[in-house]
Coordinates of C-alpha atoms in Angstrom, one line a residue:
X1 CA 24.5 2.6 -2.7
X2 CA 24.3 -1.1 -1.6
X3 CA 21.9 -4.0 -1.8
X4 CA 21.6 -3.8 2.0
X5 CA 20.3 -0.2 1.8
X6 CA 17.8 -1.1 -0.9
X7 CA 16.6 -4.1 1.2
X8 CA 16.2 -1.8 4.2
X9 CA 14.0 0.8 2.4
X10 CA 11.8 -1.9 0.9
X11 CA 11.4 -3.5 4.4
X12 CA 10.4 0.0 5.8
X13 CA 7.8 0.4 3.1
X14 CA 6.4 -3.2 3.6
X15 CA 6.3 -2.7 7.4
X16 CA 4.0 0.3 7.3
X17 CA 6.9 2.7 7.9
X18 CA 7.5 1.1 11.3
X19 CA 11.3 1.2 11.7
X20 CA 11.3 -1.3 14.6
X21 CA 9.3 -3.8 12.6
X22 CA 11.4 -3.3 9.5
X23 CA 14.6 -3.8 11.5
X24 CA 13.3 -7.0 12.9
X25 CA 12.3 -8.3 9.4
X26 CA 15.8 -7.7 8.0
X27 CA 17.6 -8.8 11.2
X28 CA 19.1 -5.4 11.8
X29 CA 19.1 -3.0 14.7
X30 CA 16.9 0.0 14.6
X31 CA 19.8 2.5 14.9
X32 CA 21.7 0.6 12.2
X33 CA 18.7 0.7 9.8
X34 CA 18.1 4.4 10.4
X35 CA 21.8 5.2 9.8
X36 CA 21.7 3.3 6.5
X37 CA 18.5 5.1 5.4
X38 CA 20.1 8.5 6.1
X39 CA 23.2 7.6 4.2
X40 CA 21.2 6.6 1.2
X41 CA 19.1 9.7 1.3
X42 CA 22.2 11.9 1.6
X43 CA 23.7 10.1 -1.5
X44 CA 20.5 10.5 -3.5
X45 CA 19.9 14.1 -2.4
X46 CA 16.3 13.8 -1.3
X47 CA 14.1 12.1 1.3
X48 CA 12.6 8.8 0.5
X49 CA 10.1 9.1 3.5
X50 CA 8.6 12.3 5.0
X51 CA 8.9 12.7 8.7
X52 CA 6.5 13.7 11.5
X53 CA 8.7 14.2 14.5
X54 CA 10.9 11.2 14.9
X55 CA 8.5 8.9 13.0
X56 CA 8.2 8.3 9.3
X57 CA 4.9 9.6 8.0
X58 CA 4.7 8.7 4.4
X59 CA 6.6 7.7 1.3
X60 CA 7.6 10.7 -0.8
X61 CA 6.9 10.7 -4.6
X62 CA 10.6 10.4 -5.2
X63 CA 10.8 7.6 -2.6
X64 CA 8.0 5.7 -4.3
X65 CA 10.0 5.6 -7.6
X66 CA 13.2 4.6 -5.9
X67 CA 11.4 1.8 -3.9
X68 CA 9.8 0.4 -7.1
X69 CA 13.3 0.1 -8.7
X70 CA 14.8 -1.2 -5.5
X71 CA 12.3 -4.1 -5.6
X72 CA 13.3 -5.0 -9.2
X73 CA 17.0 -4.9 -8.3
X74 CA 16.5 -7.1 -5.2
X75 CA 14.4 -9.5 -7.2
X76 CA 17.1 -9.9 -9.9
X77 CA 19.8 -10.3 -7.2
X78 CA 17.6 -13.1 -5.7
X79 CA 17.2 -14.7 -9.1
X80 CA 21.0 -14.8 -9.6
X81 CA 21.4 -16.4 -6.2
X82 CA 18.7 -18.9 -7.0
X83 CA 20.1 -19.7 -10.4
X84 CA 23.6 -20.2 -9.0
X85 CA 22.3 -22.5 -6.3
X86 CA 20.4 -24.6 -8.9
X87 CA 23.6 -24.8 -11.0
X88 CA 25.5 -26.0 -8.0
X89 CA 22.8 -28.5 -7.2
X90 CA 22.6 -27.0 -3.8
X91 CA 19.9 -28.7 -1.6
X92 CA 19.6 -26.1 1.2
X93 CA 17.6 -22.9 1.4
X94 CA 14.2 -21.5 2.3
X95 CA 10.8 -21.9 0.7
X96 CA 8.0 -19.4 1.6
X97 CA 4.4 -20.4 0.7
X98 CA 1.4 -18.1 1.0
X99 CA -1.9 -19.9 1.0
X100 CA -5.2 -20.2 2.7
X101 CA -5.7 -21.9 6.1
X102 CA -7.5 -24.8 4.4
X103 CA -4.8 -25.5 2.0
X104 CA -2.1 -25.2 4.7
X105 CA -4.0 -27.4 7.1
X106 CA -5.4 -30.1 4.9
X107 CA -3.6 -30.2 1.6
X108 CA 0.1 -29.3 2.1
X109 CA 1.2 -31.4 5.1
X110 CA 1.8 -34.6 3.1
X111 CA 3.6 -32.7 0.3
X112 CA 5.7 -30.7 2.6
X113 CA 6.6 -33.8 4.6
X114 CA 7.7 -35.6 1.4
X115 CA 9.7 -32.5 0.4
X116 CA 11.5 -32.4 3.7
X117 CA 12.5 -36.1 3.3
X118 CA 14.0 -35.3 -0.1
X119 CA 15.5 -31.9 1.0
X120 CA 16.1 -32.1 4.7
X121 CA 18.1 -28.8 4.8
X122 CA 15.3 -26.7 3.3
X123 CA 13.3 -24.6 5.7
X124 CA 9.6 -24.3 4.7
X125 CA 7.7 -21.2 5.9
X126 CA 3.8 -21.3 5.6
X127 CA 2.0 -18.0 5.6
X128 CA -1.8 -18.7 5.9
X129 CA -4.0 -15.7 4.9
X130 CA -7.2 -14.9 3.0
X131 CA -6.9 -15.1 -0.8
X132 CA -6.5 -11.3 -1.2
X133 CA -3.7 -11.2 1.3
X134 CA -2.0 -14.2 -0.2
X135 CA -1.8 -12.5 -3.6
X136 CA -0.5 -9.3 -2.0
X137 CA 2.4 -11.2 -0.4
X138 CA 3.2 -12.7 -3.8
X139 CA 3.1 -9.4 -5.6
X140 CA 5.4 -7.8 -3.1
X141 CA 7.9 -10.7 -3.5
X142 CA 7.6 -11.7 0.1
X143 CA 6.9 -15.4 -0.8
X144 CA 8.1 -17.8 -3.4
X145 CA 4.8 -19.1 -4.5
X146 CA 1.1 -18.8 -3.7
X147 CA -1.8 -21.3 -3.6
X148 CA -5.3 -19.9 -4.0
X149 CA -8.7 -21.0 -5.3
X150 CA -11.2 -19.5 -7.6
X151 CA -14.7 -20.5 -8.6
X152 CA -14.9 -22.3 -11.9
X153 CA -11.8 -22.5 -14.1
X154 CA -10.9 -18.8 -14.4
X155 CA -7.3 -18.3 -13.1
X156 CA -6.2 -15.4 -10.9
X157 CA -5.4 -12.3 -12.8
X158 CA -1.8 -11.8 -11.6
X159 CA 1.2 -14.0 -12.2
X160 CA 1.6 -17.3 -13.8
X161 CA -1.3 -19.5 -12.7
X162 CA -1.0 -23.3 -12.8
X163 CA -4.2 -25.4 -12.2
X164 CA -3.6 -27.9 -9.4
X165 CA -7.0 -29.6 -8.9
X166 CA -10.7 -29.1 -8.8
X167 CA -12.7 -29.3 -5.6
X168 CA -16.3 -28.9 -4.3
X169 CA -17.7 -27.3 -1.3
X170 CA -19.1 -29.5 1.4
X171 CA -22.3 -28.8 3.3
X172 CA -22.2 -30.2 6.8
X173 CA -24.5 -30.3 9.8
X174 CA -24.8 -32.2 13.1
X175 CA -26.3 -35.7 12.6
X176 CA -29.6 -34.8 14.2
X177 CA -30.0 -31.6 12.1
X178 CA -33.3 -31.0 10.2
X179 CA -31.5 -31.2 6.8
X180 CA -30.9 -34.9 7.5
X181 CA -34.7 -35.5 7.5
X182 CA -35.3 -34.2 4.0
X183 CA -34.6 -37.7 2.5
X184 CA -32.7 -36.0 -0.4
X185 CA -29.7 -33.8 -1.1
X186 CA -30.4 -30.3 0.1
X187 CA -31.1 -27.5 -2.4
X188 CA -30.1 -23.8 -2.1
X189 CA -33.6 -23.0 -0.9
X190 CA -33.2 -25.5 1.9
X191 CA -29.9 -23.9 3.0
X192 CA -31.4 -20.4 2.8
X193 CA -33.8 -21.4 5.6
X194 CA -31.0 -22.0 8.0
X195 CA -28.2 -19.9 9.4
X196 CA -24.9 -20.7 7.7
X197 CA -21.3 -21.0 9.0
X198 CA -18.7 -20.4 6.3
X199 CA -15.5 -18.7 5.2
X200 CA -15.2 -14.9 5.8
X201 CA -14.7 -14.5 2.1
X202 CA -18.4 -15.4 1.7
X203 CA -19.2 -11.9 2.9
X204 CA -17.5 -10.3 -0.1
X205 CA -19.8 -9.0 -2.8
X206 CA -17.9 -11.0 -5.4
X207 CA -18.3 -14.3 -3.4
X208 CA -19.2 -17.2 -5.7
X209 CA -21.3 -18.6 -2.9
X210 CA -23.3 -15.4 -2.5
X211 CA -23.6 -15.3 -6.3
X212 CA -25.1 -18.8 -6.4
X213 CA -27.8 -17.8 -3.9
X214 CA -28.5 -14.5 -5.7
X215 CA -28.9 -16.3 -9.0
X216 CA -31.5 -18.5 -7.4
X217 CA -33.3 -15.4 -6.0
X218 CA -32.2 -16.2 -2.4
X219 CA -30.4 -14.4 0.4
X220 CA -28.1 -16.5 2.6
X221 CA -28.0 -15.8 6.3
X222 CA -24.4 -16.1 7.5
X223 CA -24.5 -16.5 11.3
X224 CA -20.8 -16.9 11.6
X225 CA -17.7 -16.7 9.4
X226 CA -14.0 -17.6 9.9
X227 CA -10.9 -18.1 7.8
X228 CA -10.1 -21.5 9.4
X229 CA -12.1 -24.6 8.4
X230 CA -11.6 -26.1 11.8
X231 CA -13.3 -23.1 13.4
X232 CA -16.2 -23.6 10.9
X233 CA -16.6 -27.2 12.0
X234 CA -16.4 -26.2 15.7
X235 CA -19.2 -23.7 15.4
X236 CA -21.4 -26.1 13.4
X237 CA -21.0 -28.5 16.3
X238 CA -21.9 -25.7 18.7
X239 CA -25.2 -25.4 16.9
X240 CA -24.7 -22.0 15.2
X241 CA -25.8 -23.3 11.8
X242 CA -25.1 -25.3 8.7
X243 CA -21.5 -25.3 7.5
X244 CA -20.3 -24.6 4.0
X245 CA -16.6 -25.3 3.5
X246 CA -14.0 -26.9 1.2
X247 CA -14.4 -30.7 0.9
X248 CA -10.6 -31.1 1.6
X249 CA -11.3 -29.9 5.2
X250 CA -13.4 -32.9 6.0
X251 CA -11.7 -35.9 7.7
X252 CA -13.1 -39.4 8.5
X253 CA -13.0 -38.4 12.2
X254 CA -15.4 -35.5 11.5
X255 CA -18.1 -37.8 10.2
X256 CA -18.5 -39.4 13.6
X257 CA -20.7 -36.5 14.6
X258 CA -21.2 -34.4 11.4
X259 CA -23.1 -35.4 8.3
X260 CA -21.7 -34.4 4.9
X261 CA -24.4 -33.7 2.3
X262 CA -24.0 -34.2 -1.5
X263 CA -23.5 -30.8 -3.2
X264 CA -23.1 -32.0 -6.8
X265 CA -24.6 -29.2 -9.0
X266 CA -25.6 -27.2 -6.0
X267 CA -22.7 -24.7 -6.2
X268 CA -20.0 -24.0 -8.8
X269 CA -16.9 -26.2 -8.4
X270 CA -13.6 -24.4 -7.5
X271 CA -10.1 -24.8 -8.9
X272 CA -6.9 -24.6 -6.7
X273 CA -4.1 -22.7 -8.4
X274 CA -0.4 -22.4 -7.9
X275 CA 0.6 -18.8 -8.7
X276 CA 4.1 -17.8 -9.5
X277 CA 5.8 -14.5 -10.4
X278 CA 7.0 -14.6 -14.0
X279 CA 10.1 -12.7 -13.1
X280 CA 11.4 -15.2 -10.5
X281 CA 13.9 -18.1 -10.8
X282 CA 12.4 -21.1 -9.0
X283 CA 14.7 -23.2 -6.8
X284 CA 14.7 -26.9 -7.6
X285 CA 13.0 -27.8 -4.4
X286 CA 10.1 -25.4 -5.2
X287 CA 9.6 -27.2 -8.4
X288 CA 9.7 -30.5 -6.5
X289 CA 6.9 -29.3 -4.2
X290 CA 4.7 -28.4 -7.2
X291 CA 5.1 -31.9 -8.5
X292 CA 4.2 -33.3 -5.1
X293 CA 1.1 -31.3 -4.8
X294 CA 0.0 -31.9 -8.4
X295 CA 1.7 -35.0 -9.9
X296 CA 0.2 -34.1 -13.4
X297 CA 2.5 -31.1 -13.6
X298 CA 5.9 -31.6 -15.3
X299 CA 8.5 -29.5 -13.4
X300 CA 10.6 -29.2 -16.6
X301 CA 7.7 -27.8 -18.5
X302 CA 7.0 -25.4 -15.7
X303 CA 10.5 -24.1 -15.9
X304 CA 10.3 -23.7 -19.7
X305 CA 7.1 -21.7 -19.3
X306 CA 8.6 -19.5 -16.6
X307 CA 11.7 -18.8 -18.8
X308 CA 9.4 -17.8 -21.7
X309 CA 10.5 -20.7 -23.8
X310 CA 7.1 -22.4 -24.0
X311 CA 3.4 -21.4 -23.8
X312 CA 1.3 -22.6 -20.9
X313 CA -0.5 -25.8 -21.9
X314 CA -1.4 -27.4 -18.6
X315 CA -3.1 -30.7 -18.3
X316 CA -6.7 -30.8 -17.1
X317 CA -6.6 -30.6 -13.3
X318 CA -7.8 -33.7 -11.5
X319 CA -10.7 -33.8 -9.2
X320 CA -9.5 -33.6 -5.6
X321 CA -11.6 -36.4 -4.3
X322 CA -10.3 -38.9 -6.9
X323 CA -6.7 -37.7 -6.5
X324 CA -6.9 -38.0 -2.7
X325 CA -8.4 -41.5 -2.9
X326 CA -5.5 -42.6 -5.2
X327 CA -3.0 -41.3 -2.7
X328 CA -4.6 -43.1 0.2
X329 CA -4.7 -46.3 -1.8
X330 CA -1.0 -46.0 -2.6
X331 CA 0.0 -45.1 1.0

């Protein structure tokens, strides 16, 4: 049994039992991967995957147990490599980040740019998804860290969650829109009278935006949803409705033709979180990225918490708007 074989069977499971896709993910040939799978099954004395013709059909009960342990072994092997690289002060490697499109597009570019100046030999791989998919990638060990948001201050349920900053939703509309004629900040009742354009997560039953409307006895009308904030702004400009999106997604250029309305107290604030697996050793450059995104976080303290040598006592996360303005002033 080899680490290569274990890596192959995990890749098969994570690729939906698609041998071709699995081989591509581990940079192997399909025949080579199939051969290694057969050798491992012969050694174990049972099948890890049931077959239907020449295709894999499902993970067998025995295979499920083996794959679970294979993940743990591969994770520890990766930890040893990461620990050794840190002890050698090695400044090359790869950093995989799962996050939302909004964070990837509007928050991370400056931090990743600064990281690359410090660690030019580190390859950064961004994987934008919805929040649920982001956490799935982290749980499977397919990324080094995740950045997601929740309403209020309640952290995500899985992993070690570190608060990065607090942010509000922005309500936007074309400058000639009826909301601009109210003479005051819009209320939820005002928004309920117009079609809305927002994130696709707004359609979920557990959406904090939907909950805010429901608490007020209102039903929102979502005319269009998307994962990408730029698409939301595009369809607001096209006249499909009033936009509701993260304030980080608004740029000075947007305000040339879009009006941004005050939403203080209108909807619950949100918190952006860095989420890490407790069983992983972070490379030094990953810790550096955390400090670049959230300067209030001490990388040494983060390492102590991950190692189980300290309890999490994170500083109060700053407000995005204020943090962003300080960075602009310092630039």
